[in-house]
Amino acid sequence: MEPILKIKNIEKYYGNKSNLTKALNHLSLEVYKGEFVAIMGASGSGKTTLSKILLKLIDGYSGEVVVNGIELEEISERSYREQCAAVSQKVFLFNDTIYNNIVYGMTNVTLEHYERAIRLSGLDVVLRLLPDGEKTIVGENGSILSGGEKQKVSIARALLKNASVIVLDEPSNNLDKESQFELKKVLKGISCEKIVIVIDHNDVFEDVATSIITL
Ligand code: ADP
């Protein structure tokens, strides 16, 4: 079986010749379908750099990142957005209904897929507590939703897209213990069909991850 994501010997430096900072040091990693990878490390260890590389937000590194058999640098940004989804508490939301925010930009969303994404992301519980449910207007950039609820919207979107890799950068930030516990359950549930990569300075995901990489 081929890994869905292969990172081979990547190194990343910032700065110029007279003042180089090494951000990633010969990192290699192979991730297969169904894996839940937790990437941990102290501040300055390169977590943000790695998440930016995985989300194709920066280049200029040495080594290889191969996704579904294709070198990341060869994949167009647009096609990569379909393969890899970023989940964030700061997801951009329109001042529209929760439903429209979830399905935005997607075609052929079936009710079955939508309901499944709502359930797996844990949004079903949130929607049940809102009088207007999925028809609730979220306000300017989702102002009526908490960070954790926006994260769930972001997970539901990622599930509806046909992404094979889901990357979460510092997902446990600003979540209380109960929400962290809930998030772990949600991520564990979706990791059987997606690759889940969590980059976090906290060790909250240590017990559910199938592999742990310390930078
Ligand atoms: P973390 O997210 O684990 O805190 P980062 O990836 O942000 O780590 O940073 C790794 C190293 O690279 C640190 O030494 C940091 O100072 C340096 N670094 C990060 N971004 C830049 C940048 N834009 N310019 C110069 N150095 C940077």
CSV table of C-alpha atoms and ligand atoms in Angstrom, one decimal:
chain,number,residue,atom,x,y,z
A,1,MET,CA,0.0,0.0,0.0
A,2,GLU,CA,1.3,3.4,-1.0
A,3,PRO,CA,1.3,6.1,1.7
A,4,ILE,CA,-1.2,9.0,1.0
A,5,LEU,CA,1.3,11.5,2.4
A,6,LYS,CA,5.1,11.0,2.2
A,7,ILE,CA,7.5,13.6,3.7
A,8,LYS,CA,11.0,12.8,2.8
A,9,ASN,CA,13.9,14.5,4.4
A,10,ILE,CA,12.5,18.1,4.5
A,11,GLU,CA,14.6,20.9,5.7
A,12,LYS,CA,13.5,24.5,5.9
A,13,TYR,CA,15.6,27.6,6.6
A,14,TYR,CA,14.5,31.2,7.1
A,15,GLY,CA,16.6,34.2,6.5
A,16,ASN,CA,19.6,34.8,4.3
A,17,LYS,CA,23.2,33.4,4.2
A,18,SER,CA,24.5,35.5,7.0
A,19,ASN,CA,21.6,34.9,9.3
A,20,LEU,CA,20.0,31.5,8.8
A,21,THR,CA,17.4,30.0,11.1
A,22,LYS,CA,16.8,26.3,10.7
A,23,ALA,CA,13.0,25.7,11.2
A,24,LEU,CA,12.8,22.0,10.2
A,25,ASN,CA,15.6,19.5,10.4
A,26,HIS,CA,15.5,16.4,8.0
A,27,LEU,CA,12.0,15.5,8.8
A,28,SER,CA,10.7,12.3,7.2
A,29,LEU,CA,7.2,10.7,7.7
A,30,GLU,CA,4.9,8.4,5.9
A,31,VAL,CA,1.2,8.5,6.5
A,32,TYR,CA,-1.3,5.9,5.4
A,33,LYS,CA,-5.1,6.0,5.2
A,34,GLY,CA,-6.7,5.7,8.6
A,35,GLU,CA,-3.8,7.2,10.4
A,36,PHE,CA,-4.1,9.9,13.0
A,37,VAL,CA,-0.8,11.7,13.4
A,38,ALA,CA,-0.1,14.1,16.3
A,39,ILE,CA,2.9,16.4,15.7
A,40,MET,CA,4.1,17.9,18.9
A,41,GLY,CA,7.0,20.2,19.9
A,42,ALA,CA,7.9,23.2,22.0
A,43,SER,CA,7.6,26.7,20.7
A,44,GLY,CA,10.1,27.3,17.9
A,45,SER,CA,10.4,23.7,17.0
A,46,GLY,CA,8.9,24.2,13.5
A,47,LYS,CA,5.2,23.2,14.0
A,48,THR,CA,3.8,26.3,12.2
A,49,THR,CA,6.4,25.9,9.4
A,50,LEU,CA,5.3,22.2,8.9
A,51,SER,CA,1.6,23.1,8.9
A,52,LYS,CA,2.3,25.8,6.3
A,53,ILE,CA,4.2,23.4,4.1
A,54,LEU,CA,1.5,20.8,4.4
A,55,LEU,CA,-1.1,23.3,3.5
A,56,LYS,CA,1.0,24.5,0.6
A,57,LEU,CA,1.2,28.0,2.0
A,58,ILE,CA,5.0,28.2,1.8
A,59,ASP,CA,7.6,26.6,-0.3
A,60,GLY,CA,11.4,27.0,-0.5
A,61,TYR,CA,12.2,23.9,1.4
A,62,SER,CA,14.5,21.0,0.5
A,63,GLY,CA,13.3,17.4,0.4
A,64,GLU,CA,10.0,16.0,-0.8
A,65,VAL,CA,6.4,16.2,0.1
A,66,VAL,CA,4.4,13.7,-1.9
A,67,VAL,CA,0.6,13.6,-1.7
A,68,ASN,CA,-1.3,10.7,-3.4
A,69,GLY,CA,1.8,9.9,-5.4
A,70,ILE,CA,2.4,13.4,-6.7
A,71,GLU,CA,5.1,15.8,-5.6
A,72,LEU,CA,3.4,18.7,-3.8
A,73,GLU,CA,5.1,21.4,-5.8
A,74,GLU,CA,3.6,19.9,-9.0
A,75,ILE,CA,0.0,20.0,-7.7
A,76,SER,CA,-1.9,23.2,-8.5
A,77,GLU,CA,-3.1,25.1,-5.5
A,78,ARG,CA,-6.7,24.7,-6.6
A,79,SER,CA,-6.5,20.9,-6.9
A,80,TYR,CA,-4.6,20.7,-3.7
A,81,ARG,CA,-7.4,22.5,-1.8
A,82,GLU,CA,-9.6,19.6,-2.8
A,83,GLN,CA,-7.2,17.0,-1.5
A,84,CYS,CA,-6.2,18.6,1.7
A,85,ALA,CA,-8.4,20.6,4.1
A,86,ALA,CA,-7.3,22.9,6.9
A,87,VAL,CA,-9.5,22.9,10.0
A,88,SER,CA,-9.5,26.0,12.1
A,89,GLN,CA,-11.3,27.9,14.8
A,90,LYS,CA,-10.8,30.9,12.7
A,91,VAL,CA,-12.5,29.6,9.6
A,92,PHE,CA,-14.0,32.4,7.4
A,93,LEU,CA,-17.8,32.4,7.6
A,94,PHE,CA,-20.3,34.5,5.7
A,95,ASN,CA,-23.2,36.3,7.4
A,96,ASP,CA,-25.6,33.6,6.3
A,97,THR,CA,-27.1,30.3,7.6
A,98,ILE,CA,-25.0,27.6,9.1
A,99,TYR,CA,-26.2,25.3,6.3
A,100,ASN,CA,-25.0,27.7,3.5
A,101,ASN,CA,-21.7,28.2,5.2
A,102,ILE,CA,-21.1,24.4,5.3
A,103,VAL,CA,-22.0,23.7,1.7
A,104,TYR,CA,-20.6,26.9,0.2
A,105,GLY,CA,-18.8,26.3,-3.0
A,106,MET,CA,-19.6,22.6,-3.2
A,107,THR,CA,-21.8,21.1,-5.8
A,108,ASN,CA,-23.7,17.8,-5.7
A,109,VAL,CA,-24.1,17.8,-1.9
A,110,THR,CA,-26.5,15.0,-1.1
A,111,LEU,CA,-28.7,15.1,2.0
A,112,GLU,CA,-27.1,11.8,3.1
A,113,HIS,CA,-23.5,13.2,2.9
A,114,TYR,CA,-24.5,16.4,4.5
A,115,GLU,CA,-26.2,14.7,7.5
A,116,ARG,CA,-23.3,12.4,7.9
A,117,ALA,CA,-20.8,15.3,8.0
A,118,ILE,CA,-23.0,17.1,10.5
A,119,ARG,CA,-23.1,14.0,12.7
A,120,LEU,CA,-19.4,13.1,12.4
A,121,SER,CA,-18.3,16.7,13.1
A,122,GLY,CA,-20.4,16.8,16.2
A,123,LEU,CA,-22.4,19.8,14.8
A,124,ASP,CA,-25.6,17.9,15.2
A,125,VAL,CA,-25.5,18.5,19.0
A,126,VAL,CA,-24.8,22.2,18.4
A,127,LEU,CA,-27.7,22.5,15.9
A,128,ARG,CA,-30.2,20.9,18.2
A,129,LEU,CA,-29.6,23.6,20.8
A,130,LEU,CA,-30.3,26.4,18.3
A,131,PRO,CA,-34.0,27.3,17.8
A,132,ASP,CA,-33.4,27.7,14.1
A,133,GLY,CA,-31.0,24.8,13.8
A,134,GLU,CA,-29.1,24.8,10.5
A,135,LYS,CA,-31.0,27.9,9.4
A,136,THR,CA,-29.4,30.0,12.1
A,137,ILE,CA,-27.7,33.1,10.7
A,138,VAL,CA,-24.1,33.0,12.1
A,139,GLY,CA,-23.6,36.8,12.1
A,140,GLU,CA,-20.6,38.8,10.8
A,141,ASN,CA,-17.9,36.2,10.4
A,142,GLY,CA,-19.7,33.7,12.6
A,143,SER,CA,-19.9,36.0,15.7
A,144,ILE,CA,-22.6,34.0,17.3
A,145,LEU,CA,-20.5,30.8,17.3
A,146,SER,CA,-17.7,29.9,19.7
A,147,GLY,CA,-14.2,28.9,18.4
A,148,GLY,CA,-15.0,25.3,19.0
A,149,GLU,CA,-18.3,25.5,17.1
A,150,LYS,CA,-16.6,27.2,14.2
A,151,GLN,CA,-14.0,24.4,14.3
A,152,LYS,CA,-16.9,21.9,13.9
A,153,VAL,CA,-18.3,23.8,10.9
A,154,SER,CA,-14.8,23.6,9.5
A,155,ILE,CA,-14.6,19.8,10.1
A,156,ALA,CA,-18.0,19.4,8.5
A,157,ARG,CA,-16.8,21.3,5.4
A,158,ALA,CA,-13.7,19.2,5.3
A,159,LEU,CA,-15.7,16.0,5.4
A,160,LEU,CA,-18.1,17.1,2.7
A,161,LYS,CA,-15.1,17.9,0.4
A,162,ASN,CA,-13.5,14.8,-0.9
A,163,ALA,CA,-10.2,15.7,1.0
A,164,SER,CA,-8.0,12.8,1.9
A,165,VAL,CA,-5.9,14.8,4.4
A,166,ILE,CA,-7.1,17.0,7.2
A,167,VAL,CA,-4.7,19.3,8.9
A,168,LEU,CA,-5.4,21.0,12.2
A,169,ASP,CA,-3.0,23.6,13.5
A,170,GLU,CA,-3.2,24.0,17.3
A,171,PRO,CA,-6.8,22.8,17.5
A,172,SER,CA,-6.8,22.6,21.3
A,173,ASN,CA,-6.2,26.3,21.8
A,174,ASN,CA,-9.0,28.1,23.5
A,175,LEU,CA,-11.0,24.9,24.1
A,176,ASP,CA,-12.0,23.8,27.6
A,177,LYS,CA,-11.2,20.2,28.7
A,178,GLU,CA,-14.7,19.0,27.8
A,179,SER,CA,-14.5,20.4,24.2
A,180,GLN,CA,-11.0,19.0,23.8
A,181,PHE,CA,-12.4,15.6,24.8
A,182,GLU,CA,-15.2,16.0,22.3
A,183,LEU,CA,-12.8,17.1,19.6
A,184,LYS,CA,-10.6,14.0,20.2
A,185,LYS,CA,-13.7,11.7,19.8
A,186,VAL,CA,-14.7,13.5,16.6
A,187,LEU,CA,-11.2,13.3,15.1
A,188,LYS,CA,-10.8,9.7,16.1
A,189,GLY,CA,-14.2,8.9,14.4
A,190,ILE,CA,-13.2,10.5,11.1
A,191,SER,CA,-9.6,9.2,11.0
A,192,CYS,CA,-10.7,5.8,9.7
A,193,GLU,CA,-11.5,7.4,6.3
A,194,LYS,CA,-9.2,10.4,6.3
A,195,ILE,CA,-5.7,11.1,7.3
A,196,VAL,CA,-5.8,13.4,10.3
A,197,ILE,CA,-2.8,15.5,11.2
A,198,VAL,CA,-2.9,17.5,14.3
A,199,ILE,CA,-0.1,19.9,15.1
A,200,ASP,CA,-0.3,21.0,18.7
A,201,HIS,CA,2.0,22.1,21.4
A,202,ASN,CA,-0.2,20.3,23.9
A,203,ASP,CA,-0.2,16.6,24.5
A,204,VAL,CA,-4.0,16.3,24.4
A,205,PHE,CA,-4.0,14.0,21.3
A,206,GLU,CA,-1.3,11.7,22.5
A,207,ASP,CA,-3.7,9.0,23.6
A,208,VAL,CA,-5.8,8.9,20.4
A,209,ALA,CA,-3.1,9.4,17.8
A,210,THR,CA,-1.8,6.3,15.9
A,211,SER,CA,1.6,8.0,15.6
A,212,ILE,CA,3.3,10.8,17.4
A,213,ILE,CA,6.1,12.9,16.0
A,214,THR,CA,8.0,15.2,18.2
A,215,LEU,CA,9.8,18.0,16.4
B,1,ADP,P1,6.6,26.7,16.2
B,1,ADP,O1,5.3,26.8,15.5
B,1,ADP,O2,6.8,25.3,16.7
B,1,ADP,O3,6.7,27.7,17.3
B,1,ADP,P2,7.8,27.9,13.9
B,1,ADP,O4,7.7,27.0,12.7
B,1,ADP,O5,7.0,29.1,14.0
B,1,ADP,O6,7.8,27.0,15.2
B,1,ADP,O7,9.4,28.4,13.9
B,1,ADP,C1,10.5,27.5,13.8
B,1,ADP,C2,11.8,28.4,13.8
B,1,ADP,O8,11.8,29.2,12.6
B,1,ADP,C3,11.9,29.4,15.0
B,1,ADP,O9,13.2,29.4,15.3
B,1,ADP,C4,11.4,30.7,14.4
B,1,ADP,O10,12.0,31.8,15.1
B,1,ADP,C5,11.8,30.6,13.0
B,1,ADP,N1,10.9,31.3,12.0
B,1,ADP,C6,9.6,31.0,11.8
B,1,ADP,N2,9.1,31.9,10.9
B,1,ADP,C7,10.1,32.7,10.5
B,1,ADP,C8,10.2,33.8,9.6
B,1,ADP,N3,9.2,34.1,8.8
B,1,ADP,N4,11.4,34.4,9.5
B,1,ADP,C9,12.5,34.0,10.2
B,1,ADP,N5,12.5,33.0,11.1
B,1,ADP,C10,11.3,32.3,11.3
